[in-house]
PDB file of C-alpha atoms and ligand atoms in Angstrom:
ATOM      1  CA  UNK U 125      42.330 -76.102 -59.753  1.00 50.00           C
ATOM      2  CA  UNK U 126      45.281 -75.136 -61.543  1.00 51.00           C
ATOM      3  CA  UNK U 127      45.961 -76.441 -65.209  1.00 51.00           C
ATOM      4  CA  UNK U 128      47.349 -79.983 -65.738  1.00 48.00           C
ATOM      5  CA  UNK U 129      50.834 -79.352 -66.871  1.00 51.00           C
ATOM      6  CA  UNK U 130      51.140 -80.804 -70.354  1.00 54.00           C
ATOM      7  CA  UNK U 131      53.706 -83.456 -69.562  1.00 63.00           C
ATOM      8  CA  UNK U 132      52.048 -84.662 -66.625  1.00 84.00           C
ATOM      9  CA  UNK U 133      51.420 -88.508 -66.800  1.00 90.00           C
ATOM     10  CA  UNK U 134      48.201 -90.399 -65.964  1.00 90.00           C
ATOM     11  CA  UNK U 135      48.829 -92.043 -62.092  1.00 90.00           C
ATOM     12  CA  UNK U 136      49.208 -95.401 -62.437  1.00 92.00           C
ATOM     13  CA  UNK U 137      49.950 -96.084 -57.923  1.00 90.00           C
ATOM     14  CA  UNK U 138      47.618 -99.594 -57.428  1.00 93.00           C
ATOM     15  CA  UNK U 139      48.919-102.335 -55.236  1.00 94.00           C
ATOM     16  CA  UNK U 140      47.190-105.113 -56.875  1.00 96.00           C
ATOM     17  CA  UNK U 141      45.138-105.281 -60.534  1.00 97.00           C
ATOM     18  CA  UNK U 142      42.327-103.628 -60.883  1.00 97.00           C
ATOM     19  CA  UNK U 143      40.839-106.874 -62.292  1.00 98.00           C
ATOM     20  CA  UNK U 144      41.001-110.534 -62.498  1.00 97.00           C
ATOM     21  CA  UNK U 145      40.062-113.301 -64.493  1.00 96.00           C
ATOM     22  CA  UNK U 146      36.439-113.247 -64.121  1.00 97.00           C
ATOM     23  CA  UNK U 147      36.227-109.812 -65.192  1.00 98.00           C
ATOM     24  CA  UNK U 148      38.166-109.884 -68.421  1.00 98.00           C
ATOM     25  CA  UNK U 149      40.367-112.722 -70.535  1.00 98.00           C
ATOM     26  CA  UNK U 150      43.473-110.766 -71.721  1.00 98.00           C
ATOM     27  CA  UNK U 151      44.922-112.138 -74.386  1.00 98.00           C
ATOM     28  CA  UNK U 152      47.877-109.723 -75.644  1.00 98.00           C
ATOM     29  CA  UNK U 153      48.694-110.044 -79.651  1.00 98.00           C
ATOM     30  CA  UNK U 154      52.078-109.087 -80.801  1.00 98.00           C
ATOM     31  CA  UNK U 155      54.254-109.633 -83.937  1.00 98.00           C
ATOM     32  CA  UNK U 156      56.533-107.180 -85.438  1.00 97.00           C
ATOM     33  CA  UNK U 157      55.117-104.179 -87.489  1.00 97.00           C
ATOM     34  CA  UNK U 158      53.413-105.177 -90.750  1.00 96.00           C
ATOM     35  CA  UNK U 159      52.724-109.314 -89.470  1.00 98.00           C
ATOM     36  CA  UNK U 160      49.258-109.114 -90.294  1.00 97.00           C
ATOM     37  CA  UNK U 161      47.831-108.642 -86.419  1.00 98.00           C
ATOM     38  CA  UNK U 162      45.290-106.226 -86.948  1.00 97.00           C
ATOM     39  CA  UNK U 163      44.213-108.613 -89.760  1.00 97.00           C
ATOM     40  CA  UNK U 164      43.857-111.605 -87.347  1.00 98.00           C
ATOM     41  CA  UNK U 165      42.345-110.030 -84.786  1.00 98.00           C
ATOM     42  CA  UNK U 166      40.060-108.937 -87.325  1.00 98.00           C
ATOM     43  CA  UNK U 167      38.473-112.236 -88.194  1.00 98.00           C
ATOM     44  CA  UNK U 168      38.459-113.464 -84.498  1.00 98.00           C
ATOM     45  CA  UNK U 169      35.951-110.426 -83.623  1.00 98.00           C
ATOM     46  CA  UNK U 170      33.992-111.663 -86.580  1.00 97.00           C
ATOM     47  CA  UNK U 171      33.568-115.055 -85.516  1.00 96.00           C
ATOM     48  CA  UNK U 172      34.158-115.052 -81.884  1.00 96.00           C
ATOM     49  CA  UNK U 173      32.779-111.743 -80.631  1.00 96.00           C
ATOM     50  CA  UNK U 174      36.462-110.617 -79.319  1.00 98.00           C
ATOM     51  CA  UNK U 175      36.966-107.375 -77.991  1.00 98.00           C
ATOM     52  CA  UNK U 176      39.649-105.876 -79.953  1.00 98.00           C
ATOM     53  CA  UNK U 177      41.571-102.595 -78.308  1.00 98.00           C
ATOM     54  CA  UNK U 178      44.783-101.268 -80.865  1.00 98.00           C
ATOM     55  CA  UNK U 179      47.258 -99.671 -78.824  1.00 98.00           C
ATOM     56  CA  UNK U 180      48.176 -98.279 -81.956  1.00 97.00           C
ATOM     57  CA  UNK U 181      44.574 -97.447 -82.819  1.00 97.00           C
ATOM     58  CA  UNK U 182      44.003 -95.948 -79.695  1.00 98.00           C
ATOM     59  CA  UNK U 183      47.276 -93.477 -78.993  1.00 98.00           C
ATOM     60  CA  UNK U 184      46.247 -92.306 -82.996  1.00 97.00           C
ATOM     61  CA  UNK U 185      42.625 -91.385 -81.709  1.00 98.00           C
ATOM     62  CA  UNK U 186      44.203 -89.784 -78.685  1.00 97.00           C
ATOM     63  CA  UNK U 187      46.510 -87.422 -80.607  1.00 97.00           C
ATOM     64  CA  UNK U 188      43.363 -86.762 -82.813  1.00 97.00           C
ATOM     65  CA  UNK U 189      41.466 -85.489 -79.958  1.00 97.00           C
ATOM     66  CA  UNK U 190      40.663 -82.072 -79.499  1.00 96.00           C
ATOM     67  CA  UNK U 191      42.080 -81.013 -76.168  1.00 95.00           C
ATOM     68  CA  UNK U 192      44.457 -83.985 -75.755  1.00 96.00           C
ATOM     69  CA  UNK U 193      47.750 -82.812 -73.795  1.00 95.00           C
ATOM     70  CA  UNK U 194      49.663 -85.955 -75.255  1.00 97.00           C
ATOM     71  CA  UNK U 195      49.061 -85.315 -78.695  1.00 97.00           C
ATOM     72  CA  UNK U 196      51.700 -84.160 -79.989  1.00 96.00           C
ATOM     73  CA  UNK U 197      53.656 -86.126 -77.520  1.00 97.00           C
ATOM     74  CA  UNK U 198      52.414 -88.800 -79.387  1.00 97.00           C
ATOM     75  CA  UNK U 199      52.797 -88.055 -82.626  1.00 97.00           C
ATOM     76  CA  UNK U 200      56.476 -87.554 -82.249  1.00 97.00           C
ATOM     77  CA  UNK U 201      56.846 -91.239 -80.930  1.00 97.00           C
ATOM     78  CA  UNK U 202      54.436 -93.135 -83.418  1.00 97.00           C
ATOM     79  CA  UNK U 203      56.694 -90.969 -86.127  1.00 95.00           C
ATOM     80  CA  UNK U 204      59.902 -92.090 -84.728  1.00 96.00           C
ATOM     81  CA  UNK U 205      58.521 -95.503 -83.788  1.00 95.00           C
ATOM     82  CA  UNK U 206      59.480 -95.662 -80.242  1.00 97.00           C
ATOM     83  CA  UNK U 207      57.619 -96.410 -77.655  1.00 97.00           C
ATOM     84  CA  UNK U 208      55.262 -93.955 -75.641  1.00 98.00           C
ATOM     85  CA  UNK U 209      55.398 -93.618 -72.195  1.00 97.00           C
ATOM     86  CA  UNK U 210      53.441 -96.353 -70.104  1.00 97.00           C
ATOM     87  CA  UNK U 211      51.361 -94.431 -68.086  1.00 97.00           C
ATOM     88  CA  UNK U 212      49.534 -92.978 -71.244  1.00 97.00           C
ATOM     89  CA  UNK U 213      48.737 -96.548 -73.261  1.00 98.00           C
ATOM     90  CA  UNK U 214      48.027 -98.035 -70.198  1.00 98.00           C
ATOM     91  CA  UNK U 215      45.586 -95.557 -68.931  1.00 97.00           C
ATOM     92  CA  UNK U 216      44.330 -95.813 -72.482  1.00 98.00           C
ATOM     93  CA  UNK U 217      43.519 -99.318 -72.837  1.00 98.00           C
ATOM     94  CA  UNK U 218      42.397 -99.464 -69.188  1.00 98.00           C
ATOM     95  CA  UNK U 219      39.279 -96.872 -69.652  1.00 97.00           C
ATOM     96  CA  UNK U 220      38.290 -99.106 -72.627  1.00 98.00           C
ATOM     97  CA  UNK U 221      37.980-102.447 -70.817  1.00 98.00           C
ATOM     98  CA  UNK U 222      36.335-100.902 -67.974  1.00 98.00           C
ATOM     99  CA  UNK U 223      33.838 -99.210 -70.405  1.00 98.00           C
ATOM    100  CA  UNK U 224      33.122-102.501 -72.083  1.00 98.00           C
ATOM    101  CA  UNK U 225      33.101-105.435 -69.047  1.00 98.00           C
ATOM    102  CA  UNK U 226      30.562-102.529 -66.803  1.00 98.00           C
ATOM    103  CA  UNK U 227      28.264-104.146 -69.542  1.00 97.00           C
ATOM    104  CA  UNK U 228      29.499-107.339 -70.596  1.00 98.00           C
ATOM    105  CA  UNK U 229      30.989-108.996 -67.616  1.00 97.00           C
ATOM    106  CA  UNK U 230      33.769-111.881 -67.928  1.00 97.00           C
ATOM    107  CA  UNK U 231      34.181-110.272 -71.875  1.00 98.00           C
ATOM    108  CA  UNK U 232      37.348-111.917 -74.107  1.00 98.00           C
ATOM    109  CA  UNK U 233      39.372-108.744 -75.054  1.00 98.00           C
ATOM    110  CA  UNK U 234      42.403-108.868 -77.748  1.00 98.00           C
ATOM    111  CA  UNK U 235      44.859-106.233 -76.608  1.00 98.00           C
ATOM    112  CA  UNK U 236      46.838-105.792 -80.381  1.00 98.00           C
ATOM    113  CA  UNK U 237      50.348-104.463 -80.226  1.00 98.00           C
ATOM    114  CA  UNK U 238      50.626-104.554 -76.766  1.00 98.00           C
ATOM    115  CA  UNK U 239      52.385-104.415 -74.512  1.00 98.00           C
ATOM    116  CA  UNK U 240      55.675-103.716 -76.236  1.00 98.00           C
ATOM    117  CA  UNK U 241      58.017-102.697 -73.741  1.00 98.00           C
ATOM    118  CA  UNK U 242      58.872-104.577 -70.900  1.00 98.00           C
ATOM    119  CA  UNK U 243      57.929-101.701 -68.406  1.00 98.00           C
ATOM    120  CA  UNK U 244      54.440-102.053 -69.600  1.00 98.00           C
ATOM    121  CA  UNK U 245      54.082-105.246 -69.951  1.00 98.00           C
ATOM    122  CA  UNK U 246      54.940-105.796 -65.588  1.00 98.00           C
ATOM    123  CA  UNK U 247      53.206-102.279 -65.059  1.00 98.00           C
ATOM    124  CA  UNK U 248      49.920-103.709 -66.739  1.00 98.00           C
ATOM    125  CA  UNK U 249      49.655-107.294 -65.677  1.00 98.00           C
ATOM    126  CA  UNK U 250      50.228-105.178 -61.795  1.00 98.00           C
ATOM    127  CA  UNK U 251      47.988-102.966 -62.049  1.00 98.00           C
ATOM    128  CA  UNK U 252      45.294-103.336 -64.458  1.00 98.00           C
ATOM    129  CA  UNK U 253      44.683-107.761 -65.573  1.00 98.00           C
ATOM    130  CA  UNK U 254      47.363-110.417 -65.593  1.00 98.00           C
ATOM    131  CA  UNK U 255      47.122-111.871 -69.331  1.00 98.00           C
ATOM    132  CA  UNK U 256      45.728-115.388 -69.877  1.00 97.00           C
ATOM    133  CA  UNK U 257      48.500-115.841 -73.415  1.00 98.00           C
ATOM    134  CA  UNK U 258      50.311-113.844 -75.794  1.00 98.00           C
ATOM    135  CA  UNK U 259      49.517-114.797 -79.266  1.00 98.00           C
ATOM    136  CA  UNK U 260      52.872-113.626 -81.085  1.00 98.00           C
ATOM    137  CA  UNK U 261      52.353-113.583 -84.986  1.00 98.00           C
ATOM    138  CA  UNK U 262      56.480-114.551 -86.148  1.00 98.00           C
ATOM    139  CA  UNK U 263      57.893-113.272 -90.081  1.00 98.00           C
ATOM    140  CA  UNK U 264      60.688-111.948 -91.019  1.00 98.00           C
ATOM    141  CA  UNK U 265      61.313-108.731 -91.774  1.00 97.00           C
ATOM    142  CA  UNK U 266      61.716-108.576 -95.664  1.00 97.00           C
ATOM    143  CA  UNK U 267      57.827-109.570 -95.580  1.00 97.00           C
ATOM    144  CA  UNK U 268      56.753-107.403 -93.357  1.00 97.00           C
ATOM    145  CA  UNK U 269      58.530-104.593 -94.865  1.00 97.00           C
ATOM    146  CA  UNK U 270      56.781-105.102 -98.074  1.00 96.00           C
ATOM    147  CA  UNK U 271      53.323-105.899 -96.449  1.00 96.00           C
ATOM    148  CA  UNK U 272      54.201-102.164 -95.303  1.00 96.00           C
ATOM    149  CA  UNK U 273      54.983-100.537 -97.923  1.00 96.00           C
ATOM    150  CA  UNK U 274      52.374-101.374 -99.778  1.00 95.00           C
ATOM    151  CA  UNK U 275      49.740-100.239 -97.414  1.00 95.00           C
ATOM    152  CA  UNK U 276      51.219 -97.447 -97.092  1.00 96.00           C
ATOM    153  CA  UNK U 277      50.085 -96.597-100.317  1.00 96.00           C
ATOM    154  CA  UNK U 278      46.709 -96.306 -98.831  1.00 96.00           C
ATOM    155  CA  UNK U 279      46.998 -96.032 -95.400  1.00 94.00           C
ATOM    156  CA  UNK U 280      47.720 -92.618 -94.780  1.00 94.00           C
ATOM    157  CA  UNK U 281      49.652 -93.522 -91.479  1.00 94.00           C
ATOM    158  CA  UNK U 282      53.107 -91.400 -90.689  1.00 94.00           C
ATOM    159  CA  UNK U 283      54.670 -94.092 -89.757  1.00 96.00           C
ATOM    160  CA  UNK U 284      54.138 -96.382 -92.831  1.00 95.00           C
ATOM    161  CA  UNK U 285      57.626 -95.389 -95.194  1.00 95.00           C
ATOM    162  CA  UNK U 286      60.779 -96.466 -94.998  1.00 95.00           C
ATOM    163  CA  UNK U 287      62.512 -94.430 -92.927  1.00 96.00           C
ATOM    164  CA  UNK U 288      59.899 -94.467 -90.134  1.00 96.00           C
ATOM    165  CA  UNK U 289      59.677 -98.854 -91.034  1.00 97.00           C
ATOM    166  CA  UNK U 290      63.286 -99.106 -89.798  1.00 96.00           C
ATOM    167  CA  UNK U 291      62.824 -97.531 -86.673  1.00 96.00           C
ATOM    168  CA  UNK U 292      60.094 -99.430 -86.058  1.00 97.00           C
ATOM    169  CA  UNK U 293      61.737-102.916 -87.083  1.00 97.00           C
ATOM    170  CA  UNK U 294      64.841-101.549 -84.575  1.00 97.00           C
ATOM    171  CA  UNK U 295      62.429-101.152 -81.787  1.00 97.00           C
ATOM    172  CA  UNK U 296      60.297-104.199 -82.184  1.00 98.00           C
ATOM    173  CA  UNK U 297      63.726-106.731 -82.105  1.00 98.00           C
ATOM    174  CA  UNK U 298      65.235-104.301 -78.936  1.00 98.00           C
ATOM    175  CA  UNK U 299      62.295-103.308 -77.074  1.00 98.00           C
ATOM    176  CA  UNK U 300      59.114-105.543 -77.794  1.00 98.00           C
ATOM    177  CA  UNK U 301      60.691-108.595 -78.369  1.00 98.00           C
ATOM    178  CA  UNK U 302      62.335-108.995 -74.922  1.00 98.00           C
ATOM    179  CA  UNK U 303      58.247-109.090 -73.820  1.00 98.00           C
ATOM    180  CA  UNK U 304      57.763-112.481 -76.071  1.00 98.00           C
ATOM    181  CA  UNK U 305      61.017-113.916 -74.439  1.00 98.00           C
ATOM    182  CA  UNK U 306      59.585-112.939 -70.492  1.00 98.00           C
ATOM    183  CA  UNK U 307      56.047-114.179 -71.807  1.00 98.00           C
ATOM    184  CA  UNK U 308      57.613-117.403 -73.078  1.00 98.00           C
ATOM    185  CA  UNK U 309      59.558-118.367 -70.425  1.00 98.00           C
ATOM    186  CA  UNK U 310      56.141-118.547 -68.629  1.00 97.00           C
ATOM    187  CA  UNK U 311      54.844-120.740 -71.009  1.00 97.00           C
ATOM    188  CA  UNK U 312      52.338-118.300 -71.794  1.00 98.00           C
ATOM    189  CA  UNK U 313      53.313-117.955 -75.506  1.00 98.00           C
ATOM    190  CA  UNK U 314      50.728-118.453 -78.661  1.00 98.00           C
ATOM    191  CA  UNK U 315      53.881-118.296 -81.884  1.00 98.00           C
ATOM    192  CA  UNK U 316      52.064-118.579 -84.598  1.00 98.00           C
ATOM    193  CA  UNK U 317      53.857-118.234 -88.138  1.00 98.00           C
ATOM    194  CA  UNK U 318      52.436-115.338 -90.435  1.00 98.00           C
ATOM    195  CA  UNK U 319      53.820-115.848 -93.436  1.00 98.00           C
ATOM    196  CA  UNK U 320      51.075-117.739 -94.998  1.00 98.00           C
ATOM    197  CA  UNK U 321      48.151-116.079 -96.726  1.00 97.00           C
ATOM    198  CA  UNK U 322      45.590-114.795 -94.521  1.00 97.00           C
ATOM    199  CA  UNK U 323      42.978-118.097 -94.254  1.00 97.00           C
ATOM    200  CA  UNK U 324      45.498-120.301 -93.519  1.00 98.00           C
ATOM    201  CA  UNK U 325      47.389-118.216 -90.909  1.00 98.00           C
ATOM    202  CA  UNK U 326      43.624-117.636 -89.683  1.00 98.00           C
ATOM    203  CA  UNK U 327      42.925-121.882 -89.196  1.00 97.00           C
ATOM    204  CA  UNK U 328      46.033-122.145 -87.208  1.00 98.00           C
ATOM    205  CA  UNK U 329      45.243-118.987 -84.642  1.00 98.00           C
ATOM    206  CA  UNK U 330      41.366-120.643 -84.291  1.00 97.00           C
ATOM    207  CA  UNK U 331      42.772-124.164 -83.517  1.00 96.00           C
ATOM    208  CA  UNK U 332      44.857-122.545 -80.669  1.00 97.00           C
ATOM    209  CA  UNK U 333      42.363-120.804 -79.395  1.00 97.00           C
ATOM    210  CA  UNK U 334      39.900-124.047 -79.573  1.00 96.00           C
ATOM    211  CA  UNK U 335      43.056-126.092 -77.896  1.00 95.00           C
ATOM    212  CA  UNK U 336      43.447-123.180 -74.984  1.00 94.00           C
ATOM    213  CA  UNK U 337      39.534-123.847 -74.423  1.00 93.00           C
ATOM    214  CA  UNK U 338      39.214-119.662 -75.019  1.00 94.00           C
ATOM    215  CA  UNK U 339      36.467-121.004 -77.770  1.00 93.00           C
ATOM    216  CA  UNK U 340      34.702-123.610 -78.219  1.00 88.00           C
ATOM    217  CA  UNK U 341      34.729-125.308 -81.836  1.00 80.00           C
ATOM    218  CA  UNK U 342      31.977-125.129 -83.690  1.00 69.00           C
ATOM    219  CA  UNK U 343      32.347-128.196 -85.404  1.00 62.00           C
ATOM    220  CA  UNK U 344      33.332-131.906 -83.487  1.00 55.00           C
ATOM    221  CA  UNK U 345      34.690-134.693 -85.358  1.00 54.00           C
ATOM    222  CA  UNK U 346      32.364-137.413 -85.158  1.00 52.00           C
ATOM    223  CA  UNK U 347      33.608-139.550 -87.897  1.00 47.00           C
ATOM    224  CA  UNK U 348      35.670-139.916 -91.126  1.00 49.00           C
ATOM    225  CA  UNK U 349      34.674-137.520 -93.467  1.00 55.00           C
ATOM    226  CA  UNK U 350      31.817-136.351 -91.329  1.00 54.00           C
ATOM    227  CA  UNK U 351      31.603-133.316 -89.409  1.00 54.00           C
ATOM    228  CA  UNK U 352      28.712-132.458 -86.471  1.00 52.00           C
ATOM    229  CA  UNK U 353      26.891-129.121 -84.629  1.00 51.00           C
ATOM    230  CA  UNK U 354      29.017-129.784 -81.436  1.00 49.00           C
ATOM    231  CA  UNK U 355      26.404-130.167 -78.273  1.00 45.00           C
ATOM    232  CA  UNK U 356      26.682-126.732 -76.487  1.00 44.00           C
ATOM    233  CA  UNK U 357      27.882-126.884 -72.696  1.00 41.00           C
TER     234      UNK U 357
HETATM  235  N1  UDP Q  19      52.869 -97.353 -79.238  1.00 86.20           N
HETATM  236  C1  UDP Q  19      53.303 -97.256 -78.647  1.00 86.20           C
HETATM  237  N2  UDP Q  19      52.899 -97.644 -77.423  1.00 86.20           N
HETATM  238  C2  UDP Q  19      51.938 -99.413 -77.609  1.00 86.20           C
HETATM  239  C3  UDP Q  19      51.787 -99.806 -79.133  1.00 86.20           C
HETATM  240  C4  UDP Q  19      52.098 -98.658 -79.957  1.00 86.20           C
HETATM  241  O1  UDP Q  19      54.095 -96.580 -78.526  1.00 86.20           O
HETATM  242  O2  UDP Q  19      51.874 -99.866 -76.483  1.00 86.20           O
HETATM  243  C5  UDP Q  19      53.529 -96.561 -80.989  1.00 86.20           C
HETATM  244  C6  UDP Q  19      54.620 -97.244 -81.654  1.00 86.20           C
HETATM  245  O3  UDP Q  19      55.355 -96.126 -81.899  1.00 86.20           O
HETATM  246  C7  UDP Q  19      54.346 -97.904 -82.802  1.00 86.20           C
HETATM  247  C8  UDP Q  19      53.091 -97.339 -83.062  1.00 86.20           C
HETATM  248  O4  UDP Q  19      52.450 -96.547 -81.960  1.00 86.20           O
HETATM  249  O5  UDP Q  19      55.406 -97.604 -83.571  1.00 86.20           O
HETATM  250  C9  UDP Q  19      52.462 -98.014 -84.248  1.00 86.20           C
HETATM  251  O6  UDP Q  19      51.695 -99.205 -83.267  1.00 86.20           O
HETATM  252  P1  UDP Q  19      50.800-100.133 -84.060  1.00 86.20           P
HETATM  253  O7  UDP Q  19      49.975-101.336 -83.421  1.00 86.20           O
HETATM  254  O8  UDP Q  19      49.268 -99.245 -84.497  1.00 86.20           O
HETATM  255  O9  UDP Q  19      51.617-100.614 -85.634  1.00 86.20           O
HETATM  256  P2  UDP Q  19      52.174-101.615 -86.385  1.00 86.20           P
HETATM  257  O10 UDP Q  19      51.732-102.931 -85.244  1.00 86.20           O
HETATM  258  O11 UDP Q  19      50.879-101.946 -87.375  1.00 86.20           O
HETATM  259  O12 UDP Q  19      53.324-101.201 -86.808  1.00 86.20           O
HETATM  260 MG1   MG Q  20      48.447-102.505 -86.489  1.00 86.20          MG
END
């Protein structure tokens, strides 16, 4: 077989989605860089057993994988705060989902930091799996900037510096917000303010997940001032 040229991207030719709601519950998690998506996802994973797939982490993992033909390309895109061609990212996410549901059919996934461009949003739902909704963490830019510069002191991330952060904000506003608006028009966005401290944000996240029936409240209100363990089922 001829060697694959470095520019060849995975094929996403498929007539219909590979998976449906019975196979996987897909929740997209969006918000500007530094809004706290990863922090909130970690809490949901711990409390409810969600599977957390961070698009950025998957790309960094692929970038560092020995023999990857996309390594250099990914590195450049990330440093410039631009969106890696969707075929690569979608394939990485799809592979993980397929792997998980082999042994855990119906698993609940948090797809963190994806989709951040309209082409990804449309294609993913068209050929992989439709989402149930999007959790959107809303945060003003100055707050995100402060968090990112702080994180940059220890994160070791190539894009947590003032120059890359500026580019990431631009991409977020111009390229990623249209995705939020698109799902919003379908009534599929749960918007949460990411300004309060993480534990307060998380309380709101939980409230929304319960309200949407994605998780069950561990307690049910019985009488004023009294909680009791909810009945199962
Ligand atoms: N990225 C991408 N496609 C995606 C998600 C991420 O190309 O679907 C790239 C993009 O360059 C982005 C970077 O990965 O700026 C880091 O993404 P991550 O979600 O880790 O960062 P954050 O949300 O903290 O900015
Ligand atoms: Mg992140």
